[in-house]
Tab-separated table of C-alpha atoms and ligand atoms in Angstrom:
chain	number	residue	atom	x	y	z
A	1	MET	CA	-2.291	-10.039	16.010
A	2	ASN	CA	-2.508	-13.328	14.213
A	3	THR	CA	0.310	-14.647	12.101
A	4	ARG	CA	0.543	-17.443	9.604
A	5	SER	CA	2.174	-19.666	12.192
A	6	THR	CA	-0.735	-19.312	14.614
A	7	GLN	CA	-3.443	-19.465	11.974
A	8	GLU	CA	-5.215	-22.611	10.985
A	9	SER	CA	-5.320	-23.203	7.249
A	10	THR	CA	-8.505	-22.125	5.506
A	11	GLY	CA	-10.578	-23.921	2.923
A	12	ALA	CA	-10.586	-22.764	-0.688
A	13	ARG	CA	-12.840	-19.739	-1.192
A	14	ARG	CA	-14.350	-17.999	-4.171
A	15	VAL	CA	-12.811	-14.517	-4.172
A	16	ALA	CA	-12.352	-11.509	-6.474
A	17	PHE	CA	-9.381	-9.172	-6.819
A	18	LEU	CA	-9.768	-5.676	-8.348
A	19	GLY	CA	-6.650	-3.785	-9.460
A	20	LEU	CA	-3.651	-5.762	-10.704
A	21	GLY	CA	-0.971	-3.089	-10.405
A	22	VAL	CA	2.476	-3.365	-8.844
A	23	MET	CA	0.900	-4.570	-5.578
A	24	GLY	CA	-2.342	-6.213	-6.687
A	25	HIS	CA	-0.782	-8.502	-9.297
A	26	PRO	CA	1.384	-10.494	-6.858
A	27	MET	CA	-1.202	-10.329	-4.043
A	28	ALA	CA	-3.888	-11.861	-6.262
A	29	GLY	CA	-1.291	-14.395	-7.375
A	30	HIS	CA	-0.699	-15.545	-3.792
A	31	LEU	CA	-4.451	-16.058	-3.355
A	32	ALA	CA	-4.563	-18.250	-6.471
A	33	ARG	CA	-1.494	-20.219	-5.359
A	34	ALA	CA	-3.105	-20.770	-1.939
A	35	GLY	CA	-5.892	-22.619	-3.780
A	36	HIS	CA	-8.590	-19.952	-3.805
A	37	GLN	CA	-10.786	-19.561	-6.866
A	38	VAL	CA	-9.836	-16.031	-7.962
A	39	THR	CA	-11.656	-13.845	-10.491
A	40	ALA	CA	-9.515	-10.833	-11.370
A	41	TYR	CA	-10.536	-7.437	-12.746
A	42	ASN	CA	-8.257	-4.693	-14.040
A	43	ARG	CA	-9.351	-1.440	-15.704
A	44	SER	CA	-6.861	-2.066	-18.539
A	45	PRO	CA	-7.869	-5.607	-19.574
A	46	ALA	CA	-4.407	-6.562	-20.866
A	47	LYS	CA	-3.073	-6.683	-17.295
A	48	ALA	CA	-5.905	-9.004	-16.244
A	49	ALA	CA	-5.196	-11.299	-19.195
A	50	ALA	CA	-1.483	-11.382	-18.330
A	51	TRP	CA	-2.313	-12.168	-14.692
A	52	ALA	CA	-4.674	-15.001	-15.682
A	53	ALA	CA	-2.058	-16.459	-18.040
A	54	GLU	CA	0.467	-16.496	-15.192
A	55	TYR	CA	-1.757	-17.810	-12.388
A	56	GLY	CA	-4.600	-19.610	-14.153
A	57	GLY	CA	-7.471	-17.653	-12.562
A	58	ALA	CA	-10.529	-16.184	-14.276
A	59	THR	CA	-11.033	-12.578	-15.411
A	60	ALA	CA	-14.091	-10.339	-15.543
A	61	ALA	CA	-14.922	-7.231	-17.578
A	62	THR	CA	-16.293	-5.168	-14.657
A	63	PRO	CA	-15.884	-5.066	-10.860
A	64	ARG	CA	-19.548	-6.080	-10.571
A	65	GLN	CA	-19.021	-9.222	-12.648
A	66	ALA	CA	-15.824	-10.112	-10.771
A	67	ALA	CA	-17.589	-9.747	-7.410
A	68	ALA	CA	-20.615	-11.908	-8.287
A	69	GLY	CA	-20.596	-15.043	-6.158
A	70	ALA	CA	-17.414	-14.120	-4.232
A	71	SER	CA	-17.453	-14.246	-0.432
A	72	LEU	CA	-14.470	-11.862	-0.311
A	73	VAL	CA	-13.708	-9.044	-2.767
A	74	PHE	CA	-10.202	-7.587	-2.496
A	75	ALA	CA	-9.083	-4.328	-4.115
A	76	CYS	CA	-5.806	-2.441	-4.487
A	77	VAL	CA	-6.279	0.663	-6.647
A	78	GLY	CA	-4.743	4.161	-6.494
A	79	ASN	CA	-6.735	6.638	-4.387
A	80	ASP	CA	-10.158	7.571	-2.976
A	81	ASP	CA	-11.718	8.304	-6.380
A	82	ASP	CA	-10.416	5.058	-7.880
A	83	LEU	CA	-11.848	3.162	-4.939
A	84	ARG	CA	-15.271	4.762	-5.457
A	85	ALA	CA	-15.000	3.871	-9.157
A	86	VAL	CA	-14.595	0.129	-8.441
A	87	THR	CA	-17.148	-0.089	-5.610
A	88	LEU	CA	-20.083	2.187	-6.567
A	89	GLY	CA	-22.379	2.600	-9.557
A	90	ASP	CA	-24.002	0.062	-11.864
A	91	ASP	CA	-20.726	-1.694	-12.690
A	92	GLY	CA	-19.248	-1.367	-9.187
A	93	ALA	CA	-18.502	-4.342	-6.967
A	94	PHE	CA	-21.184	-3.494	-4.384
A	95	ALA	CA	-23.869	-4.023	-7.056
A	96	GLY	CA	-22.655	-7.582	-7.664
A	97	MET	CA	-21.775	-8.775	-4.163
A	98	ALA	CA	-23.917	-11.391	-2.425
A	99	PRO	CA	-25.423	-10.565	0.997
A	100	ASP	CA	-22.852	-10.757	3.818
A	101	ALA	CA	-19.863	-10.739	1.444
A	102	VAL	CA	-16.837	-8.723	2.627
A	103	PHE	CA	-15.046	-6.023	0.603
A	104	VAL	CA	-11.382	-5.708	1.642
A	105	ASP	CA	-9.652	-2.529	0.499
A	106	HIS	CA	-5.836	-2.584	0.316
A	107	THR	CA	-5.610	0.862	-1.324
A	108	THR	CA	-3.888	3.566	0.728
A	109	ALA	CA	-6.833	5.963	0.936
A	110	SER	CA	-8.447	8.357	3.404
A	111	ALA	CA	-10.119	7.280	6.639
A	112	ALA	CA	-13.124	9.316	5.467
A	113	VAL	CA	-13.671	7.245	2.311
A	114	ALA	CA	-13.286	4.044	4.363
A	115	ARG	CA	-16.058	5.165	6.724
A	116	GLU	CA	-18.225	6.334	3.812
A	117	LEU	CA	-17.947	2.980	2.013
A	118	HIS	CA	-18.340	1.031	5.264
A	119	GLY	CA	-21.670	2.813	5.796
A	120	LEU	CA	-22.843	2.241	2.217
A	121	ALA	CA	-21.839	-1.426	2.411
A	122	ARG	CA	-23.714	-1.964	5.695
A	123	ALA	CA	-26.831	-0.347	4.178
A	124	ARG	CA	-26.722	-3.049	1.464
A	125	GLY	CA	-26.110	-5.922	3.907
A	126	LEU	CA	-22.411	-6.073	2.931
A	127	HIS	CA	-19.196	-5.551	4.915
A	128	PHE	CA	-16.195	-3.288	4.295
A	129	VAL	CA	-12.729	-3.545	5.845
A	130	ASP	CA	-10.060	-0.895	5.207
A	131	ALA	CA	-6.781	-2.816	5.030
A	132	PRO	CA	-3.825	-0.766	3.730
A	133	VAL	CA	-0.496	-2.540	3.524
A	134	SER	CA	3.149	-1.907	4.287
A	135	GLY	CA	6.118	-3.783	2.863
A	136	GLY	CA	6.258	-2.487	-0.707
A	137	GLN	CA	6.513	-4.345	-3.980
A	138	ALA	CA	9.079	-6.775	-2.582
A	139	GLY	CA	6.798	-7.563	0.363
A	140	ALA	CA	3.901	-8.234	-2.017
A	141	VAL	CA	5.987	-10.493	-4.271
A	142	LYS	CA	7.360	-12.439	-1.293
A	143	GLY	CA	3.943	-12.565	0.413
A	144	ILE	CA	5.198	-10.915	3.614
A	145	LEU	CA	3.163	-7.702	3.775
A	146	THR	CA	1.915	-6.149	7.000
A	147	VAL	CA	-1.815	-5.396	6.831
A	148	MET	CA	-3.487	-2.911	9.210
A	149	CYS	CA	-7.261	-3.196	9.324
A	150	GLY	CA	-10.283	-1.149	10.346
A	151	GLY	CA	-13.800	-2.541	10.471
A	152	ASP	CA	-16.224	-4.802	12.289
A	153	GLU	CA	-14.775	-7.774	14.154
A	154	ALA	CA	-16.781	-10.419	12.269
A	155	ALA	CA	-15.799	-9.035	8.862
A	156	PHE	CA	-12.157	-8.897	9.959
A	157	ALA	CA	-12.349	-12.500	11.174
A	158	ALA	CA	-13.656	-13.556	7.747
A	159	MET	CA	-10.880	-11.868	5.752
A	160	GLN	CA	-7.867	-12.344	8.004
A	161	PRO	CA	-7.039	-16.023	7.361
A	162	VAL	CA	-7.370	-15.547	3.593
A	163	ALA	CA	-5.227	-12.360	3.506
A	164	LEU	CA	-2.440	-14.254	5.264
A	165	ALA	CA	-1.738	-15.767	1.824
A	166	TYR	CA	0.280	-12.594	1.077
A	167	ALA	CA	1.015	-11.221	4.547
A	168	LYS	CA	3.091	-12.071	7.580
A	169	ALA	CA	0.649	-10.205	9.818
A	170	VAL	CA	-2.971	-9.068	9.411
A	171	THR	CA	-4.083	-7.060	12.430
A	172	ARG	CA	-7.320	-5.294	13.362
A	173	ILE	CA	-6.449	-1.849	14.715
A	174	GLY	CA	-10.031	-0.716	15.434
A	175	ASP	CA	-13.282	0.417	13.842
A	176	SER	CA	-13.715	1.506	10.234
A	177	GLY	CA	-10.982	3.965	9.203
A	178	ALA	CA	-8.498	2.798	11.850
A	179	GLY	CA	-6.479	0.823	9.290
A	180	GLN	CA	-6.008	3.926	7.127
A	181	LEU	CA	-5.090	6.011	10.184
A	182	ALA	CA	-2.448	3.412	11.168
A	183	LYS	CA	-1.020	3.569	7.632
A	184	MET	CA	-0.776	7.365	8.022
A	185	VAL	CA	1.272	6.819	11.206
A	186	ASN	CA	3.498	4.489	9.151
A	187	GLN	CA	4.044	7.141	6.464
A	188	VAL	CA	4.844	9.865	9.030
A	189	CYS	CA	7.531	7.540	10.461
A	190	ILE	CA	8.997	6.947	6.999
A	191	ALA	CA	8.988	10.567	5.747
A	192	GLY	CA	11.279	11.987	8.416
A	193	LEU	CA	13.454	8.906	8.470
A	194	VAL	CA	14.182	8.922	4.735
A	195	GLN	CA	15.091	12.629	4.858
A	196	GLY	CA	17.472	11.910	7.768
A	197	LEU	CA	19.049	9.045	5.836
A	198	ALA	CA	19.377	11.244	2.720
A	199	GLU	CA	21.105	14.011	4.702
A	200	ALA	CA	23.444	11.493	6.359
A	201	ILE	CA	24.528	9.888	3.076
A	202	ALA	CA	24.949	13.234	1.267
A	203	PHE	CA	26.999	14.497	4.238
A	204	GLY	CA	29.207	11.398	4.255
A	205	GLN	CA	29.792	11.613	0.513
A	206	ARG	CA	30.833	15.295	0.750
A	207	ALA	CA	33.169	14.302	3.593
A	208	GLY	CA	34.819	11.825	1.221
A	209	LEU	CA	33.922	8.709	3.225
A	210	ASP	CA	33.518	5.203	1.811
A	211	MET	CA	29.733	5.289	2.324
A	212	PRO	CA	28.928	1.610	1.590
A	213	LEU	CA	31.423	0.767	4.339
A	214	VAL	CA	30.003	3.405	6.708
A	215	LEU	CA	26.431	2.154	6.169
A	216	ASP	CA	27.562	-1.418	6.736
A	217	VAL	CA	29.144	-0.408	10.047
A	218	ILE	CA	26.467	1.940	11.420
A	219	GLY	CA	23.742	-0.392	10.114
A	220	LYS	CA	24.790	-2.785	12.878
A	221	GLY	CA	24.216	-0.085	15.511
A	222	ALA	CA	21.467	2.227	16.711
A	223	ALA	CA	21.093	4.013	13.341
A	224	GLN	CA	19.881	0.840	11.599
A	225	SER	CA	16.531	0.977	9.783
A	226	TRP	CA	14.607	-0.849	7.030
A	227	GLN	CA	15.320	2.152	4.801
A	228	MET	CA	19.055	1.989	5.532
A	229	ASP	CA	19.179	-1.766	4.902
A	230	ASN	CA	17.075	-1.695	1.719
A	231	ARG	CA	17.708	1.748	0.230
A	232	GLY	CA	21.078	2.941	1.582
A	233	LYS	CA	23.222	1.393	-1.137
A	234	THR	CA	21.000	2.570	-4.009
A	235	MET	CA	20.944	6.093	-2.521
A	236	VAL	CA	24.749	6.087	-2.545
A	237	ASP	CA	24.636	4.859	-6.164
A	238	ASP	CA	21.960	7.430	-7.156
A	239	LYS	CA	19.525	4.733	-8.404
A	240	PHE	CA	15.779	5.248	-8.000
A	241	ASP	CA	14.109	3.422	-10.879
A	242	PHE	CA	12.103	0.993	-8.705
A	243	GLY	CA	10.087	0.808	-5.481
A	244	PHE	CA	7.462	3.153	-4.040
A	245	ALA	CA	6.786	6.118	-6.340
A	246	VAL	CA	7.165	9.728	-5.144
A	247	ASP	CA	3.698	10.492	-6.603
A	248	TRP	CA	2.179	7.845	-4.308
A	249	MET	CA	4.098	9.212	-1.298
A	250	ARG	CA	2.789	12.722	-1.978
A	251	LYS	CA	-0.744	11.307	-2.164
A	252	ASP	CA	-0.174	9.587	1.204
A	253	LEU	CA	1.341	12.671	2.867
A	254	GLY	CA	-1.573	14.723	1.534
A	255	LEU	CA	-3.934	12.336	3.342
A	256	VAL	CA	-1.853	12.654	6.519
A	257	ILE	CA	-1.757	16.464	6.438
A	258	GLU	CA	-5.498	16.661	5.751
A	259	GLU	CA	-6.188	14.330	8.697
A	260	SER	CA	-3.904	16.405	10.961
A	261	ARG	CA	-6.022	19.485	10.217
A	262	ARG	CA	-8.968	17.520	11.618
A	263	ASN	CA	-7.279	16.044	14.713
A	264	GLY	CA	-4.934	18.957	15.556
A	265	ALA	CA	-1.689	16.912	15.384
A	266	GLN	CA	1.487	18.890	14.658
A	267	LEU	CA	3.550	17.556	11.740
A	268	PRO	CA	6.287	20.136	11.076
A	269	VAL	CA	8.857	17.679	9.667
A	270	THR	CA	6.305	15.719	7.634
A	271	ALA	CA	4.993	18.930	6.036
A	272	LEU	CA	8.549	19.986	5.152
A	273	VAL	CA	9.419	16.593	3.660
A	274	ASP	CA	6.194	16.732	1.628
A	275	GLN	CA	7.505	19.953	0.059
A	276	PHE	CA	10.891	18.320	-0.574
A	277	TYR	CA	9.028	15.576	-2.466
A	278	ALA	CA	7.322	18.315	-4.530
A	279	GLU	CA	10.838	19.451	-5.505
A	280	VAL	CA	11.749	15.872	-6.483
A	281	GLN	CA	8.631	15.760	-8.682
A	282	ALA	CA	9.806	19.014	-10.319
A	283	LEU	CA	13.135	17.312	-11.033
A	284	GLY	CA	11.186	14.692	-13.040
A	285	GLY	CA	11.032	12.136	-10.221
A	286	GLN	CA	7.297	11.381	-10.133
A	287	ARG	CA	7.878	7.624	-10.496
A	288	TRP	CA	11.246	7.467	-8.700
A	289	ASP	CA	11.428	5.561	-5.427
A	290	THR	CA	10.882	7.678	-2.272
A	291	SER	CA	14.590	7.359	-1.398
A	292	SER	CA	15.197	9.886	-4.229
A	293	LEU	CA	14.877	12.649	-1.587
A	294	ILE	CA	18.692	12.624	-1.664
A	295	ARG	CA	18.655	13.927	-5.274
A	296	ARG	CA	17.796	17.487	-4.196
A	297	LEU	CA	20.785	17.446	-1.808
A	298	LYS	CA	23.167	16.511	-4.631
A	299	LYS	CA	22.127	19.381	-6.953
B	301	LIG	N1	3.848	0.202	-4.679
B	301	LIG	C1	4.110	0.159	-3.375
B	301	LIG	O1	5.251	-0.059	-2.948
B	301	LIG	C2	2.978	0.353	-2.385
B	301	LIG	C3	3.216	0.028	-1.043
B	301	LIG	C4	2.200	0.179	-0.120
B	301	LIG	C5	0.962	0.680	-0.528
B	301	LIG	N2	0.767	1.006	-1.850
B	301	LIG	C6	-0.555	1.531	-2.231
B	301	LIG	O2	-1.250	0.525	-2.946
B	301	LIG	C7	-2.075	1.138	-3.942
B	301	LIG	C8	-1.710	0.580	-5.317
B	301	LIG	O3	-0.334	0.832	-5.564
B	301	LIG	P1	0.423	0.190	-6.827
B	301	LIG	O4	1.865	0.513	-6.642
B	301	LIG	O5	-0.022	-1.219	-7.028
B	301	LIG	O6	-0.168	1.122	-7.984
B	301	LIG	P2	-0.223	0.862	-9.567
B	301	LIG	O7	0.830	-0.103	-9.995
B	301	LIG	O8	-0.241	2.221	-10.195
B	301	LIG	O9	-1.640	0.138	-9.770
B	301	LIG	C9	-2.859	0.835	-9.583
B	301	LIG	C10	-3.989	-0.085	-9.958
B	301	LIG	O10	-5.225	0.608	-9.746
B	301	LIG	C11	-5.993	0.563	-10.960
B	301	LIG	N3	-6.818	1.766	-11.039
B	301	LIG	C12	-6.407	3.047	-10.870
B	301	LIG	N4	-7.449	3.870	-11.031
B	301	LIG	C13	-8.531	3.107	-11.307
B	301	LIG	C14	-9.891	3.391	-11.579
B	301	LIG	N5	-10.352	4.655	-11.554
B	301	LIG	N6	-10.707	2.350	-11.840
B	301	LIG	C15	-10.247	1.091	-11.833
B	301	LIG	N7	-8.962	0.763	-11.585
B	301	LIG	C16	-8.114	1.770	-11.331
B	301	LIG	C17	-4.962	0.491	-12.064
B	301	LIG	O11	-5.555	0.037	-13.253
B	301	LIG	P3	-4.827	0.275	-14.673
B	301	LIG	O12	-3.858	-0.867	-14.843
B	301	LIG	O13	-5.928	0.238	-15.673
B	301	LIG	O14	-4.133	1.626	-14.599
B	301	LIG	C18	-3.984	-0.505	-11.442
B	301	LIG	O15	-4.477	-1.815	-11.519
B	301	LIG	C19	-1.874	2.660	-3.818
B	301	LIG	O16	-2.884	3.190	-3.011
B	301	LIG	C20	-0.520	2.757	-3.134
B	301	LIG	O17	-0.382	3.951	-2.396
B	301	LIG	C21	1.736	0.832	-2.782
């Protein structure tokens, strides 16, 4: 692992950022503020224009144009198909990248698409690093994400110091696909934990306890978690209009369950929680934060 404190500062680089959504917008902003020359692309051009007005970078009409002349091309789009849409084809980034340039993908996607694009990039003399993130919107805004990477060591070494502009840690887990597999481990951890927290809060509320007080007390003991610290109070208050969308979580758990069919891992709780999230979607919670699991317990 290499953290900002142990990393020497890097010179300004010419980079591109594709996908200025909830995560990409602030991440690209940190790159611009760190002094890099950023060209941004977003499918809906209005978001790119708004980003450029805020941070002063350039915009491009296609991924290919954004990638031209950049030594590093970052992306944070929705899923496997979106990632193929910004990398491949006549207007895709791969067509515009200079030899030896590195594509860094922050999308949460499958390990299979990471390996596929790594192979296609190598065939063109390019590099591809899968680099999904953890830390949510707040982590992106504050520039304290955790980035888990898969890919060749030299390509990782090229991207790591630059990505530290928006991360507290950027770590190579292994070969291509290993970053996405590590993110799947992360999501398995979160799924069961959020359901446990939801059951605990719903139980405490039915028991008539002062739950903010209870969470404050047990949050200083062995039950403490990031979810309890950051989502406990809003779960008590029944507020979910922020954070990491249920639709995205279902996409991630779908990737996990598909991978488990390949590697034989047993995920009984994760599979159950995935179905609970399907119920939350049916309640209208597609864009609610993942802590909305508690909603189905309050029906
Ligand atoms: N939000 C979180 O807390 C969080 C945390 C960790 C990881 N992630 C992961 O990070 C990724 C992005 O999440 P987000 O919350 O930033 O999503 P978002 O706000 O919905 O942004 C998605 C971005 O991808 C672009 N996009 C989607 N499909 C595209 C396509 N076919 N071609 C070109 N661009 C396309 C969108 O462009 P338009 O503006 O034109 O729609 C937008 O810029 C997801 O994989 C998510 O699972 C999110």
